[in-house]
Structure formats: structure tokens, C-alpha cells
Short mmCIF file of N, CA and C and ligand atoms in Angstrom, two decimals:
data_model
loop_
_atom_site.label_atom_id
_atom_site.label_comp_id
_atom_site.label_asym_id
_atom_site.label_seq_id
_atom_site.Cartn_x
_atom_site.Cartn_y
_atom_site.Cartn_z
N MET A 502 0.86 -0.72 -0.09
CA MET A 502 -0.03 0.00 -0.09
C MET A 502 0.98 0.87 0.07
N GLU A 503 2.44 1.20 0.62
CA GLU A 503 2.88 2.28 0.89
C GLU A 503 3.05 2.44 -0.03
N LYS A 504 4.29 1.13 -0.76
CA LYS A 504 4.01 1.46 -2.00
C LYS A 504 3.49 1.45 -3.25
N MET A 505 2.26 1.58 -3.01
CA MET A 505 1.70 1.48 -4.77
C MET A 505 2.01 3.71 -4.50
N LEU A 506 1.83 4.14 -3.35
CA LEU A 506 1.74 6.00 -3.20
C LEU A 506 2.63 5.94 -3.46
N ALA A 507 3.90 5.33 -3.05
CA ALA A 507 4.93 5.87 -3.17
C ALA A 507 5.62 6.02 -5.34
N LEU A 508 4.74 5.26 -5.23
CA LEU A 508 5.36 4.58 -6.70
C LEU A 508 4.88 6.12 -7.52
N ALA A 509 3.26 6.17 -6.42
CA ALA A 509 2.90 6.93 -7.68
C ALA A 509 2.95 8.88 -7.19
N GLN A 510 4.23 8.61 -6.38
CA GLN A 510 5.00 9.86 -6.63
C GLN A 510 3.88 10.76 -5.65
N VAL A 511 2.82 10.07 -4.70
CA VAL A 511 1.58 11.22 -4.82
C VAL A 511 2.73 12.99 -3.87
N LYS A 512 1.72 13.86 -4.39
CA LYS A 512 2.24 15.19 -3.48
C LYS A 512 1.07 15.81 -2.87
N LYS A 513 1.24 16.38 -1.30
CA LYS A 513 -0.24 17.76 -0.94
C LYS A 513 -1.41 17.37 -1.56
N THR A 514 -0.62 18.41 -2.90
CA THR A 514 -1.65 19.11 -3.75
C THR A 514 -2.25 17.72 -4.38
N ASP A 515 -2.28 15.70 -4.27
CA ASP A 515 -3.02 15.32 -5.29
C ASP A 515 -4.54 15.64 -5.08
N VAL A 516 -5.20 14.46 -5.50
CA VAL A 516 -6.25 13.61 -5.31
C VAL A 516 -6.46 12.81 -5.28
N VAL A 517 -6.35 11.84 -4.33
CA VAL A 517 -5.97 10.13 -4.75
C VAL A 517 -7.41 9.48 -4.37
N TYR A 518 -7.65 8.87 -5.31
CA TYR A 518 -8.44 8.04 -5.64
C TYR A 518 -8.57 6.12 -5.42
N ASP A 519 -9.52 5.71 -4.46
CA ASP A 519 -9.59 4.92 -4.12
C ASP A 519 -10.58 3.85 -4.93
N LEU A 520 -10.48 3.35 -6.22
CA LEU A 520 -12.13 2.95 -6.71
C LEU A 520 -11.73 1.11 -5.75
N GLY A 521 -12.70 0.79 -5.29
CA GLY A 521 -13.07 -0.07 -4.50
C GLY A 521 -12.24 0.11 -3.30
N CYS A 522 -12.56 0.79 -2.49
CA CYS A 522 -11.08 1.22 -1.43
C CYS A 522 -11.59 0.22 0.52
N GLY A 523 -12.24 -1.08 -0.31
CA GLY A 523 -12.09 -1.81 1.15
C GLY A 523 -11.96 -1.11 2.20
N ASP A 524 -11.71 -1.64 3.13
CA ASP A 524 -11.85 -0.74 4.48
C ASP A 524 -11.08 0.34 4.33
N GLY A 525 -10.51 1.47 3.69
CA GLY A 525 -10.42 3.32 3.51
C GLY A 525 -8.49 2.94 3.65
N ARG A 526 -7.86 1.86 3.88
CA ARG A 526 -6.46 1.92 4.11
C ARG A 526 -5.58 2.25 3.45
N ILE A 527 -5.86 2.30 2.12
CA ILE A 527 -4.78 3.56 1.51
C ILE A 527 -5.55 5.03 1.29
N VAL A 528 -6.99 5.21 1.33
CA VAL A 528 -6.77 7.15 1.55
C VAL A 528 -6.41 6.76 3.01
N VAL A 529 -6.94 6.72 3.84
CA VAL A 529 -6.72 6.82 5.35
C VAL A 529 -5.18 7.58 4.37
N THR A 530 -3.80 6.65 4.60
CA THR A 530 -2.85 6.38 4.76
C THR A 530 -2.12 8.04 4.16
N ALA A 531 -2.65 7.82 2.41
CA ALA A 531 -2.52 8.92 2.15
C ALA A 531 -2.27 10.30 2.03
N ALA A 532 -3.60 10.70 3.14
CA ALA A 532 -3.79 11.41 3.51
C ALA A 532 -3.02 11.82 5.13
N LYS A 533 -3.39 10.77 5.52
CA LYS A 533 -1.64 10.48 7.11
C LYS A 533 -0.83 11.65 6.42
N LYS A 534 -0.46 10.52 5.94
CA LYS A 534 1.12 10.80 4.98
C LYS A 534 1.85 11.83 4.23
N TYR A 535 0.52 12.33 3.31
CA TYR A 535 1.23 12.93 2.09
C TYR A 535 0.68 15.09 2.40
N GLY A 536 -0.67 14.02 3.72
CA GLY A 536 -2.24 15.60 3.66
C GLY A 536 -2.35 15.95 2.56
N CYS A 537 -2.96 14.75 1.81
CA CYS A 537 -3.11 15.20 0.39
C CYS A 537 -4.78 14.67 0.71
N LYS A 538 -5.76 15.27 -0.17
CA LYS A 538 -6.90 14.55 -0.20
C LYS A 538 -7.37 13.19 -0.92
N ALA A 539 -8.08 12.91 -0.77
CA ALA A 539 -8.51 11.86 -0.42
C ALA A 539 -10.15 11.10 -0.70
N VAL A 540 -10.52 9.97 -1.90
CA VAL A 540 -11.78 10.16 -2.12
C VAL A 540 -11.75 7.95 -2.74
N GLY A 541 -12.50 7.81 -1.10
CA GLY A 541 -12.42 6.32 -1.45
C GLY A 541 -14.09 5.85 -2.06
N VAL A 542 -14.27 4.48 -3.11
CA VAL A 542 -15.08 4.78 -3.42
C VAL A 542 -15.66 3.41 -3.93
N GLU A 543 -16.82 2.83 -2.69
CA GLU A 543 -16.95 1.34 -2.27
C GLU A 543 -17.99 1.68 -2.96
N ILE A 544 -18.60 0.26 -3.54
CA ILE A 544 -20.01 -0.80 -2.95
C ILE A 544 -20.65 -1.30 -2.27
N ASP A 545 -19.45 -2.13 -0.85
CA ASP A 545 -20.30 -2.49 -0.12
C ASP A 545 -20.44 -1.63 1.49
N PRO A 546 -21.77 -2.21 1.44
CA PRO A 546 -22.02 -0.69 2.19
C PRO A 546 -21.06 -1.69 3.93
N GLU A 547 -20.96 -2.89 3.85
CA GLU A 547 -19.88 -3.64 5.27
C GLU A 547 -18.38 -2.34 5.14
N CYS A 548 -18.03 -2.70 4.78
CA CYS A 548 -16.80 -1.45 3.76
C CYS A 548 -16.74 -0.24 3.43
N VAL A 549 -18.08 -0.10 3.38
CA VAL A 549 -18.24 1.60 3.75
C VAL A 549 -17.76 2.23 4.94
N LYS A 550 -18.59 1.47 5.77
CA LYS A 550 -19.11 1.63 7.26
C LYS A 550 -17.86 1.63 7.65
N LEU A 551 -16.86 0.36 7.49
CA LEU A 551 -15.22 0.30 7.92
C LEU A 551 -14.41 1.21 7.50
N SER A 552 -14.70 1.67 6.36
CA SER A 552 -13.82 2.96 5.28
C SER A 552 -14.11 4.58 6.32
N GLN A 553 -15.26 4.63 6.82
CA GLN A 553 -16.04 5.55 7.76
C GLN A 553 -15.55 5.62 8.64
N GLU A 554 -15.09 4.73 9.11
CA GLU A 554 -14.62 3.57 11.34
C GLU A 554 -13.63 4.73 10.53
N LEU A 555 -12.83 4.40 10.39
CA LEU A 555 -11.21 4.57 10.13
C LEU A 555 -11.10 5.36 10.07
N VAL A 556 -11.66 6.73 8.84
CA VAL A 556 -11.33 7.48 8.13
C VAL A 556 -11.47 8.73 10.17
N LYS A 557 -12.09 8.06 10.93
CA LYS A 557 -12.98 8.95 12.08
C LYS A 557 -12.17 8.58 12.89
N LYS A 558 -11.58 7.33 12.94
CA LYS A 558 -9.92 7.03 14.40
C LYS A 558 -9.27 7.29 14.00
N GLU A 559 -8.62 7.87 12.79
CA GLU A 559 -7.49 8.36 12.66
C GLU A 559 -7.07 9.66 11.89
N GLY A 560 -8.47 10.34 12.04
CA GLY A 560 -9.32 12.06 12.64
C GLY A 560 -8.48 12.29 11.03
N VAL A 561 -8.85 12.11 9.89
CA VAL A 561 -8.54 12.90 8.66
C VAL A 561 -10.46 12.94 8.16
N GLY A 562 -10.75 13.68 8.04
CA GLY A 562 -12.16 13.42 7.57
C GLY A 562 -12.04 14.70 7.81
N HIS A 563 -11.53 15.43 7.35
CA HIS A 563 -11.05 17.13 6.90
C HIS A 563 -10.68 16.39 5.31
N LEU A 564 -10.00 15.78 5.11
CA LEU A 564 -8.81 15.23 3.66
C LEU A 564 -9.64 13.85 2.81
N VAL A 565 -10.20 13.26 3.92
CA VAL A 565 -11.14 11.68 3.39
C VAL A 565 -12.10 11.72 2.99
N ALA A 566 -12.62 11.88 1.93
CA ALA A 566 -14.53 11.68 1.56
C ALA A 566 -15.01 9.80 1.12
N ILE A 567 -15.57 9.11 1.83
CA ILE A 567 -16.10 7.79 1.51
C ILE A 567 -17.26 7.88 0.81
N GLU A 568 -17.33 7.46 -0.38
CA GLU A 568 -18.61 7.25 -1.15
C GLU A 568 -18.86 5.82 -1.64
N ALA A 569 -20.39 5.73 -0.55
CA ALA A 569 -20.94 5.01 -1.13
C ALA A 569 -21.56 4.44 -2.97
N LYS A 570 -20.79 3.91 -3.29
CA LYS A 570 -21.60 4.00 -4.81
C LYS A 570 -20.83 2.72 -5.79
N ASP A 571 -20.99 2.68 -7.02
CA ASP A 571 -20.80 1.45 -8.23
C ASP A 571 -19.44 2.91 -8.44
N LEU A 572 -18.05 1.62 -8.09
CA LEU A 572 -17.39 2.75 -8.89
C LEU A 572 -16.65 3.17 -10.49
N PHE A 573 -17.90 2.54 -10.92
CA PHE A 573 -17.46 2.17 -13.04
C PHE A 573 -18.78 3.75 -13.65
N THR A 574 -19.60 4.26 -11.93
CA THR A 574 -20.25 5.57 -12.66
C THR A 574 -19.37 7.03 -11.77
N ARG A 575 -18.30 6.89 -11.42
CA ARG A 575 -17.70 8.50 -10.99
C ARG A 575 -16.82 8.47 -11.76
N ASP A 576 -17.09 10.04 -12.38
CA ASP A 576 -16.52 10.86 -12.75
C ASP A 576 -14.91 10.91 -12.20
N LEU A 577 -14.02 11.17 -12.66
CA LEU A 577 -11.99 11.28 -11.89
C LEU A 577 -11.83 12.02 -13.10
N SER A 578 -12.47 13.36 -13.60
CA SER A 578 -11.87 14.64 -14.27
C SER A 578 -10.87 14.93 -13.03
N GLN A 579 -11.72 14.78 -11.40
CA GLN A 579 -10.42 16.01 -10.61
C GLN A 579 -9.14 15.04 -10.25
N ALA A 580 -9.21 13.14 -9.82
CA ALA A 580 -8.42 12.77 -9.44
C ALA A 580 -7.22 12.69 -10.58
N ASP A 581 -6.08 12.82 -9.70
CA ASP A 581 -3.95 12.93 -9.87
C ASP A 581 -3.56 11.95 -9.92
N VAL A 582 -4.54 10.60 -8.53
CA VAL A 582 -3.75 9.24 -8.26
C VAL A 582 -4.96 8.72 -8.38
N VAL A 583 -5.60 7.56 -9.01
CA VAL A 583 -6.09 6.44 -8.65
C VAL A 583 -5.15 4.60 -8.70
N THR A 584 -5.71 4.12 -7.48
CA THR A 584 -5.19 3.59 -6.98
C THR A 584 -5.97 2.18 -7.30
N LEU A 585 -5.59 0.87 -7.54
CA LEU A 585 -7.12 -0.08 -7.98
C LEU A 585 -5.91 -1.34 -7.17
N TYR A 586 -7.72 -1.85 -6.83
CA TYR A 586 -6.91 -3.65 -6.52
C TYR A 586 -8.07 -4.43 -7.28
N LEU A 587 -8.03 -4.44 -7.92
CA LEU A 587 -9.43 -4.96 -8.85
C LEU A 587 -8.64 -6.25 -9.92
N LEU A 588 -9.93 -7.43 -10.34
CA LEU A 588 -9.45 -8.23 -11.15
C LEU A 588 -9.84 -7.23 -12.47
N PRO A 589 -8.09 -8.34 -13.25
CA PRO A 589 -7.76 -7.53 -14.36
C PRO A 589 -8.67 -7.37 -15.60
N GLN A 590 -10.79 -7.87 -15.74
CA GLN A 590 -11.35 -7.75 -16.63
C GLN A 590 -12.09 -6.29 -16.12
N LEU A 591 -12.30 -6.04 -14.85
CA LEU A 591 -12.95 -4.75 -14.02
C LEU A 591 -11.70 -3.29 -14.47
N ASN A 592 -10.29 -4.02 -14.55
CA ASN A 592 -9.23 -2.54 -15.30
C ASN A 592 -10.02 -2.09 -16.35
N VAL A 593 -10.09 -3.31 -16.98
CA VAL A 593 -9.85 -2.73 -18.50
C VAL A 593 -11.63 -2.31 -18.82
N LYS A 594 -12.48 -2.56 -17.76
CA LYS A 594 -14.14 -1.80 -18.07
C LYS A 594 -13.51 -0.29 -17.63
N LEU A 595 -12.54 -0.60 -16.97
CA LEU A 595 -12.64 0.77 -16.56
C LEU A 595 -11.43 2.28 -17.31
N LEU A 596 -11.82 1.54 -18.62
CA LEU A 596 -10.44 2.20 -19.47
C LEU A 596 -11.76 3.48 -20.14
N PRO A 597 -12.88 3.48 -20.43
CA PRO A 597 -13.51 4.86 -20.71
C PRO A 597 -13.37 6.07 -19.72
N GLN A 598 -13.03 5.69 -18.38
CA GLN A 598 -13.45 6.61 -17.52
C GLN A 598 -11.77 6.89 -17.29
N LEU A 599 -11.10 6.49 -17.43
CA LEU A 599 -9.42 6.45 -17.24
C LEU A 599 -8.82 7.09 -18.19
N ALA A 600 -9.41 6.77 -19.43
CA ALA A 600 -9.38 8.26 -20.72
C ALA A 600 -9.77 9.64 -19.84
N LYS A 601 -10.83 9.68 -19.38
CA LYS A 601 -10.56 11.07 -19.44
C LYS A 601 -10.33 11.98 -18.29
N LEU A 602 -8.71 11.24 -17.75
CA LEU A 602 -8.02 11.46 -16.41
C LEU A 602 -7.58 12.60 -17.17
N LYS A 603 -7.15 13.79 -15.95
CA LYS A 603 -5.97 14.76 -16.74
C LYS A 603 -4.47 14.58 -16.81
N PRO A 604 -4.11 15.27 -18.07
CA PRO A 604 -3.03 14.73 -18.66
C PRO A 604 -2.32 14.63 -17.21
N GLY A 605 -0.77 13.13 -16.50
CA GLY A 605 0.10 13.57 -16.62
C GLY A 605 -0.69 12.77 -15.19
N ALA A 606 -1.71 12.42 -14.84
CA ALA A 606 -2.42 11.98 -13.87
C ALA A 606 -1.75 9.88 -13.85
N ARG A 607 -1.07 9.59 -12.10
CA ARG A 607 -1.01 8.21 -12.29
C ARG A 607 -2.28 7.53 -11.67
N ILE A 608 -1.75 6.46 -12.04
CA ILE A 608 -2.70 4.78 -11.89
C ILE A 608 -1.97 3.71 -11.25
N VAL A 609 -2.73 3.78 -10.21
CA VAL A 609 -1.30 2.78 -9.79
C VAL A 609 -2.35 0.87 -9.12
N SER A 610 -2.08 -0.10 -9.65
CA SER A 610 -2.34 -1.22 -10.14
C SER A 610 -1.81 -2.39 -8.55
N HIS A 611 -2.41 -2.84 -7.85
CA HIS A 611 -2.20 -3.81 -7.17
C HIS A 611 -2.48 -5.15 -7.85
N ALA A 612 -1.46 -5.98 -8.30
CA ALA A 612 -1.80 -7.35 -8.78
C ALA A 612 -2.06 -7.41 -10.60
N PHE A 613 -2.88 -6.51 -10.87
CA PHE A 613 -3.24 -6.81 -12.08
C PHE A 613 -3.06 -5.77 -12.70
N PRO A 614 -2.32 -6.15 -14.51
CA PRO A 614 -2.49 -5.34 -15.30
C PRO A 614 -3.07 -4.62 -15.82
N MET A 615 -3.87 -3.94 -17.34
CA MET A 615 -4.56 -3.56 -17.87
C MET A 615 -3.97 -4.45 -19.34
N GLU A 616 -5.05 -5.73 -19.84
CA GLU A 616 -4.48 -5.68 -21.12
C GLU A 616 -4.66 -4.46 -22.46
N GLY A 617 -3.87 -4.68 -22.90
CA GLY A 617 -4.08 -3.97 -23.75
C GLY A 617 -3.12 -2.33 -23.31
N ILE A 618 -3.04 -2.15 -22.78
CA ILE A 618 -2.64 -0.93 -22.43
C ILE A 618 -1.13 -0.57 -21.29
N GLU A 619 0.06 -0.38 -22.46
CA GLU A 619 1.71 -0.59 -21.66
C GLU A 619 1.59 0.39 -20.17
N PRO A 620 2.25 -0.86 -19.53
CA PRO A 620 2.13 0.21 -17.82
C PRO A 620 4.15 0.41 -18.65
N ASP A 621 4.15 2.24 -18.12
CA ASP A 621 5.21 3.13 -17.57
C ASP A 621 6.45 1.33 -16.44
N GLN A 622 6.00 1.40 -15.39
CA GLN A 622 6.08 0.43 -14.64
C GLN A 622 5.60 -0.69 -14.38
N VAL A 623 6.58 -1.74 -13.81
CA VAL A 623 6.36 -3.02 -13.20
C VAL A 623 7.28 -3.22 -12.37
N VAL A 624 6.39 -3.52 -10.84
CA VAL A 624 7.31 -3.12 -10.14
C VAL A 624 7.25 -4.71 -9.14
N ARG A 625 8.38 -5.40 -8.58
CA ARG A 625 7.65 -6.92 -7.69
C ARG A 625 8.62 -6.68 -6.55
N MET A 626 8.37 -6.68 -5.42
CA MET A 626 8.45 -6.60 -4.16
C MET A 626 7.95 -7.25 -3.29
N VAL A 627 9.01 -7.56 -1.67
CA VAL A 627 8.61 -8.26 -0.89
C VAL A 627 7.70 -7.39 -0.27
N SER A 628 6.78 -7.71 0.40
CA SER A 628 5.76 -6.90 1.85
C SER A 628 6.36 -7.17 2.96
N LYS A 629 6.56 -5.97 3.25
CA LYS A 629 7.47 -6.13 5.08
C LYS A 629 5.94 -6.33 5.92
N GLU A 630 4.39 -6.26 5.27
CA GLU A 630 4.05 -6.77 6.18
C GLU A 630 3.20 -7.99 5.77
N ASP A 631 3.49 -8.90 5.48
CA ASP A 631 3.42 -10.00 5.03
C ASP A 631 4.37 -10.95 4.66
N GLY A 632 4.54 -10.46 3.98
CA GLY A 632 5.97 -11.59 3.49
C GLY A 632 6.09 -11.97 1.66
N VAL A 633 5.15 -11.68 1.47
CA VAL A 633 4.55 -11.84 0.36
C VAL A 633 5.75 -11.55 -1.09
N GLU A 634 5.26 -11.66 -2.35
CA GLU A 634 6.01 -11.23 -3.49
C GLU A 634 4.52 -10.49 -3.99
N HIS A 635 4.62 -9.02 -4.20
CA HIS A 635 3.15 -8.08 -4.72
C HIS A 635 3.79 -7.73 -5.61
N THR A 636 3.34 -7.55 -6.85
CA THR A 636 2.77 -7.12 -7.91
C THR A 636 3.34 -5.78 -8.89
N LEU A 637 3.58 -4.70 -8.53
CA LEU A 637 2.48 -3.60 -8.92
C LEU A 637 2.68 -3.10 -10.16
N TYR A 638 1.70 -2.07 -11.08
CA TYR A 638 1.80 -1.38 -12.23
C TYR A 638 2.01 -0.34 -11.75
N LEU A 639 2.18 0.71 -13.38
CA LEU A 639 1.78 2.46 -12.86
C LEU A 639 2.03 2.76 -14.44
N TRP A 640 1.03 2.94 -14.79
CA TRP A 640 0.36 3.98 -16.29
C TRP A 640 0.40 5.83 -15.03
N THR A 641 1.51 6.11 -16.53
CA THR A 641 0.25 7.48 -16.44
C THR A 641 -0.12 7.92 -18.14
N THR A 642 -1.01 8.62 -17.73
CA THR A 642 -1.52 9.25 -18.91
C THR A 642 -0.72 10.69 -19.02
N PRO A 643 -1.50 11.11 -20.90
CA PRO A 643 -2.34 9.20 -21.76
C PRO A 643 -1.73 8.60 -21.37
N LEU A 644 -2.97 7.28 -21.66
CA LEU A 644 -1.84 6.46 -21.44
C LEU A 644 -1.96 5.98 -22.57
N LYS A 645 -0.87 4.70 -22.78
CA LYS A 645 -0.46 4.06 -24.68
C LYS A 645 -0.93 2.57 -24.96
N LYS A 646 -1.65 2.43 -25.56
CA LYS A 646 -2.13 1.19 -26.67
C LYS A 646 -0.38 0.42 -26.36
N SER A 647 -0.47 -1.35 -25.36
CA SER A 647 0.70 -1.66 -26.18
C SER A 647 0.74 -2.51 -27.46
N LYS A 648 1.58 -2.71 -28.02
CA LYS A 648 2.38 -2.52 -29.09
C LYS A 648 2.32 -4.27 -29.28
C1 SAM B 1050 -9.41 -6.32 -3.18
S1 SAM B 1050 -9.96 -4.80 -2.48
C2 SAM B 1050 -9.70 -4.20 -2.88
C3 SAM B 1050 -9.43 -2.86 -1.39
C4 SAM B 1050 -9.11 -1.88 -1.33
N1 SAM B 1050 -8.78 -0.74 -2.45
C5 SAM B 1050 -7.25 -1.88 -0.97
O1 SAM B 1050 -6.49 -2.49 -1.36
O2 SAM B 1050 -7.07 -2.16 -0.15
C6 SAM B 1050 -11.39 -4.85 -3.98
C7 SAM B 1050 -12.57 -4.04 -3.36
O3 SAM B 1050 -13.57 -3.38 -4.23
C8 SAM B 1050 -14.66 -3.16 -4.27
N2 SAM B 1050 -16.24 -3.53 -5.88
C9 SAM B 1050 -15.49 -4.77 -5.82
N3 SAM B 1050 -16.69 -3.50 -7.06
C10 SAM B 1050 -17.22 -2.93 -7.08
C11 SAM B 1050 -18.29 -1.74 -7.29
N4 SAM B 1050 -18.26 -1.91 -8.54
N5 SAM B 1050 -17.90 -0.30 -6.64
C12 SAM B 1050 -17.16 0.10 -5.91
N6 SAM B 1050 -17.35 -0.85 -5.12
C13 SAM B 1050 -16.02 -2.48 -5.94
C14 SAM B 1050 -14.91 -3.97 -2.94
O4 SAM B 1050 -16.37 -4.24 -2.21
C15 SAM B 1050 -13.89 -3.96 -2.57
O5 SAM B 1050 -13.80 -3.56 -1.32
#
């Protein structure tokens, strides 16, 4: 999670979107570590509740918004960084929304690529948290089709 944000070179002035934010750990970490704004979008009511509780517990409610909605309906035009940990077919389904990101926006996906789109970087790392190897993919807009 920390490496995803570092790979995206998050800055204080960025707005970070985690699409499918789970328990909210990425958006909360982004706000705490970088002081940036962040938006978590989540469809599962239990996860929405967990995320909202984490935001409150960590005192970042002034920076982080949790939205209970389908990520495929979210306008991403204000996003500087998008983080994903979704199945590969969902990454591809997101392409029409990602195409509307501002130039220079960064997208980082944990574990899964985006078929047909060339990543700028692929990083394999062993997490200190679980001791397991994880793969991270970074893309910068405008997206480049694979050759
Ligand atoms: C593997 S978890 C990732 C959680 C978090 N981003 C992380 O990296 O720790 C994927 C999350 O995406 C959510 N999700 C799946 N489809 C979604 C959709 N269409 N709209 C919003 N959330 C969705 C799931 O409910 C789940 O919480």
C-alpha cells in the first residue's frame, strides 16, 4: 500500500482516488502520510462502514471522503492519482473513465495489469507486512496502447 502511493509519487496537492476502497486503508494512509485529499469509492455497505470508521479513528475526515457507490459511475476528472486492486477484467472495464483523467495523472494497480495498455513501470516487491511478493503496475496518462 505504501509502495503504491510512493510509486505514484503522491504530493500534498494531489487528489487520490481508491476505486473499491475496502476498509479505507489506502485513502487514510495517503491523507496521513502526504496530507493530500483522498476519495474512497466502495459498493459494499460493510466496507463503506469500515472505511468511514477508519477515517474517523485516524482523524482525517477533513481530507478523506468515502462514497458509497459503484466505481463505474464515478467521474474521475478531478483525480491526480487512482489506485486499484480489482480483477483484470474490471481494470479494462474502467478504461473509458481512465481515458478522461487529466494528463499526467498516475494509475497504480496492485496485482493486476490492464490488458492492451502498456505500463510505465512494473515493480515486484516483497511486502514487510505479509512477507509475500506483490506486483504493482504504474501507468501515466495519456495511456499508451501495447504494441
Ligand atoms: C481487493 S479489495 C481492495 C481494497 C483496497 N483498495 C485495498 O487495496 O486495500 C476490492 C474492493 O473493491 C470493491 N468493489 C468491487 N466492485 C466494485 C464496484 N463496482 N464499485 C465499488 N466498489 C467495488 C469490493 O467491495 C472490495 O472492497
